[in-house]
């Protein structure tokens, strides 16, 4: 029995379709039952025959009924579940309740940026220009997997001028973030034939990607001027991940002697160096250090950069510079890949770079963070906290602090939290956690607004003072 | 010997730094040589002492010189390469010359879209709104790895209304494309414990991702109403990838009987179904078919969708809907991940959906493509080409054509190319290429503008006519 509700918003064919479907599912119409002919049903319901034909077609394409040539429509033999779920089409939305503790007033987090120093206007202009250009060019497409030529061209110029990186646009791959870049490298090589080595301590996000890709991970200990060279000698067929210009998290700079030794190692042992140059623009007391890639004569360096620190983590833009010798292999391996960055955004960034906005922005950013960095260091100096050691405070957006206390990291962090200050552990950056100094914490200052620094640091010192008594 | 050029644009400290560096590299100043004191050199060059201190600091931080407390600065012992590359800092840009053949006038490619049916204005408005909102809220951040709540909420509503998908926003992960979605799934499971099975023929891009992630791939043969159920019975611990609502590339619809069997299989054998619903909005003759996810009562379906077909491939937005039971496991596994989609773009799309633009756009799109589809089918009918078989022409943006000829795919494609028509092979979608019918081609019509269809099809028929004589 089918009822047409002439007042309903549902079209007639939909009403017929729904009702027959329900009757099949609830087995009111059994399998193999013949349905009324379209002519009969349309007369019955006083609707057009086309309406019934539409309903039957939909039921047929979904496999509820079959048409047997000349004879009419029959219900299919369906293996229906005992308690049917078809009738419970209501949206059961589970909003899981996350228990979160109240966030601290001052969050010394690493990674998030301070919005105050960003002039979003010029970027917005570039984005709307890009959308307009695309609509005039009528381009709406999967861009080539390595990114649009305009942005790769702009980047190759910028990288040469700012970091000495020598590359053609062909060597550049635009990606949607550091992890995406690492995934490309992990896929380019093979975990069966290559070892992955990295600084200990080092960035846990990097380690996670190579673990996920089933690489054997070898930690290489850190000395004050970068990784211990003697530990490299036994490493053959190795991808060595380093942060030479500003070690993460300890902030050291890899000396030129070590840079040359590492290049020599890579050449001799057929290794590759993955140079992560994640925040090289942000040096405050010396100018930025030429990249390892710029002095590599043997195509052993894969250079990684990101706009997450220098522009915004929200743009999701990073890039890989491959050695010339790996470019065609990459194209072969990633034959079926697509670029993960929208091309309108790539066009906007190309314009942002070419028109000089980017360089201007970097300068503003450096000045701004330098002021913040100087202010914090000055306050630290004035605080007269004895026996405290600061690592990596002359660059970037964070430092590591050793506190003279017998407490361990979780307790130190809790002590800060009690004073409304959120600081972070460093043990996550160690593969072998027992080597991690118990009294170190990571302090990121990028997202604390300038106006809050003094108040935040006041609470910071109160905590430090309390701690040094424990 | 250091010379200060007072007319140069380079600051003095930079000139000093550069010259000393060059002299160290070219070994004009040997290792362990003491440098003049900062006081002496500044007097010598008639520059301030601070200028020299700046130069020395930079050289020290880069490891060219070391300061020995009280005694002064000394050149480091460097293991320099024989032919130094430091002096060749000019940008050697190799623009590799790609040899490309002239593209055909009419490209029946699958994937790219026709710009004419896109109203970009409303999307642009949403994007600029999003940027403004972000700048007012002062949010500039790494968004949570699964995407912003606003977009996940909007998607969960949309998916329920349009595809019957029952999920809470918590189950949705926003990604930057189909391949990214698949990578998340490949990482969530493990190639050591899980088999990956997919339709044969099936989408080569999907196969590539799971091969890259080292899964064993099992092809499951296709019948006219979807995969052969009998071939599933031996598959335990398997991820089964299917395109039930519009099989790619053959265009068939998985019957309801088979849908129920597959769900039963997954439940019994503890398998998971990866349902790729890539172009479900685009059905022209029947309305769209409820998803497999919507009738799954046992949390065995991982649902994949994309905005590449319905909105634009250039936006790089796709999504995964996890079963409730996998959500917390995902959070644990991908603890260190970031979302790869810019949050301003996510906000823009959330607004685009909530304000109804998206649904309106889908309707326009469907009408537009339906017209194109109808026009092509009508022309095909009128062409009187005998013994030609058309697969999957009632939905989506492509069809597969079997041509009555003894020629094989590459020759067929060449014959079309001679008439300025680009068509595509289907053998790439087969794991076992010998099972691929030799006389099939893939014809995508999404990017051919409406106004060109008639002329393009004229050339198409001339080729078909020529081919059927061979």
CSV table of N, CA, C and O in Angstrom, one decimal, chain B residues 142-148 152 173-175 180 184 330-340:
chain,number,residue,atom,x,y,z
B,142,UNK,N,48.8,26.0,14.1
B,142,UNK,CA,48.7,24.6,13.6
B,142,UNK,C,47.3,24.1,14.0
B,142,UNK,O,47.1,24.0,15.2
B,143,UNK,N,46.4,23.9,13.1
B,143,UNK,CA,45.1,23.4,13.5
B,143,UNK,C,45.2,22.0,13.9
B,143,UNK,O,46.2,21.3,13.6
B,144,UNK,N,44.2,21.5,14.6
B,144,UNK,CA,44.3,20.1,15.1
B,144,UNK,C,44.4,19.2,13.9
B,144,UNK,O,43.9,19.5,12.8
B,145,UNK,N,45.0,18.1,14.1
B,145,UNK,CA,45.4,17.2,12.9
B,145,UNK,C,44.2,16.7,12.1
B,145,UNK,O,44.3,16.5,11.0
B,146,UNK,N,43.0,16.7,12.7
B,146,UNK,CA,41.9,16.2,12.0
B,146,UNK,C,41.1,17.3,11.3
B,146,UNK,O,40.1,17.0,10.6
B,147,UNK,N,41.6,18.6,11.4
B,147,UNK,CA,40.9,19.7,10.8
B,147,UNK,C,40.1,20.5,11.8
B,147,UNK,O,39.8,20.1,12.9
B,148,UNK,N,39.6,21.7,11.3
B,148,UNK,CA,38.9,22.5,12.2
B,148,UNK,C,37.4,22.0,12.5
B,148,UNK,O,36.8,21.4,11.6
B,152,UNK,N,34.3,20.1,10.0
B,152,UNK,CA,33.9,18.7,10.2
B,152,UNK,C,32.4,18.6,10.6
B,152,UNK,O,31.7,17.7,10.1
B,173,UNK,N,38.2,13.2,9.3
B,173,UNK,CA,39.5,13.8,9.2
B,173,UNK,C,39.6,14.5,7.9
B,173,UNK,O,39.4,13.9,6.8
B,174,UNK,N,40.0,15.8,7.9
B,174,UNK,CA,40.1,16.6,6.7
B,174,UNK,C,41.5,16.4,6.1
B,174,UNK,O,42.5,16.5,6.9
B,175,UNK,N,41.7,16.1,4.9
B,175,UNK,CA,43.0,15.8,4.3
B,175,UNK,C,43.2,16.7,3.0
B,175,UNK,O,42.2,17.2,2.5
B,180,UNK,N,46.4,11.5,0.2
B,180,UNK,CA,46.7,11.8,1.6
B,180,UNK,C,45.8,10.9,2.5
B,180,UNK,O,46.2,10.4,3.5
B,184,UNK,N,46.9,8.0,5.3
B,184,UNK,CA,46.5,7.9,6.7
B,184,UNK,C,46.0,6.5,7.0
B,184,UNK,O,46.4,5.9,8.0
B,330,UNK,N,43.3,6.2,16.0
B,330,UNK,CA,43.9,7.1,15.1
B,330,UNK,C,44.6,8.3,15.9
B,330,UNK,O,45.7,8.6,15.5
B,331,UNK,N,44.0,8.8,16.9
B,331,UNK,CA,44.6,9.9,17.7
B,331,UNK,C,45.9,9.4,18.3
B,331,UNK,O,46.8,10.2,18.4
B,332,UNK,N,45.9,8.2,18.7
B,332,UNK,CA,47.1,7.7,19.4
B,332,UNK,C,48.2,7.5,18.3
B,332,UNK,O,49.4,8.0,18.5
B,333,UNK,N,47.9,6.9,17.2
B,333,UNK,CA,48.9,6.6,16.2
B,333,UNK,C,49.4,7.9,15.5
B,333,UNK,O,50.6,8.0,15.2
B,334,UNK,N,48.6,8.9,15.3
B,334,UNK,CA,49.0,10.1,14.6
B,334,UNK,C,49.2,11.2,15.6
B,334,UNK,O,49.0,12.4,15.2
B,335,UNK,N,49.5,10.9,16.8
B,335,UNK,CA,49.7,11.9,17.8
B,335,UNK,C,50.5,13.1,17.3
B,335,UNK,O,50.2,14.2,17.7
B,336,UNK,N,51.5,12.9,16.5
B,336,UNK,CA,52.4,14.0,16.2
B,336,UNK,C,52.1,14.6,14.8
B,336,UNK,O,52.9,15.4,14.3
B,337,UNK,N,50.9,14.3,14.2
B,337,UNK,CA,50.6,14.8,12.9
B,337,UNK,C,50.0,16.2,12.9
B,337,UNK,O,49.4,16.6,13.9
B,338,UNK,N,50.1,16.9,11.8
B,338,UNK,CA,49.4,18.1,11.6
B,338,UNK,C,48.4,17.9,10.5
B,338,UNK,O,48.7,17.2,9.6
B,339,UNK,N,47.4,18.7,10.5
B,339,UNK,CA,46.5,18.8,9.3
B,339,UNK,C,47.2,19.4,8.2
B,339,UNK,O,47.9,20.4,8.4
B,340,UNK,N,47.0,18.9,7.0
B,340,UNK,CA,47.7,19.4,5.8
B,340,UNK,C,47.0,20.5,5.1
B,340,UNK,O,47.4,21.0,4.1
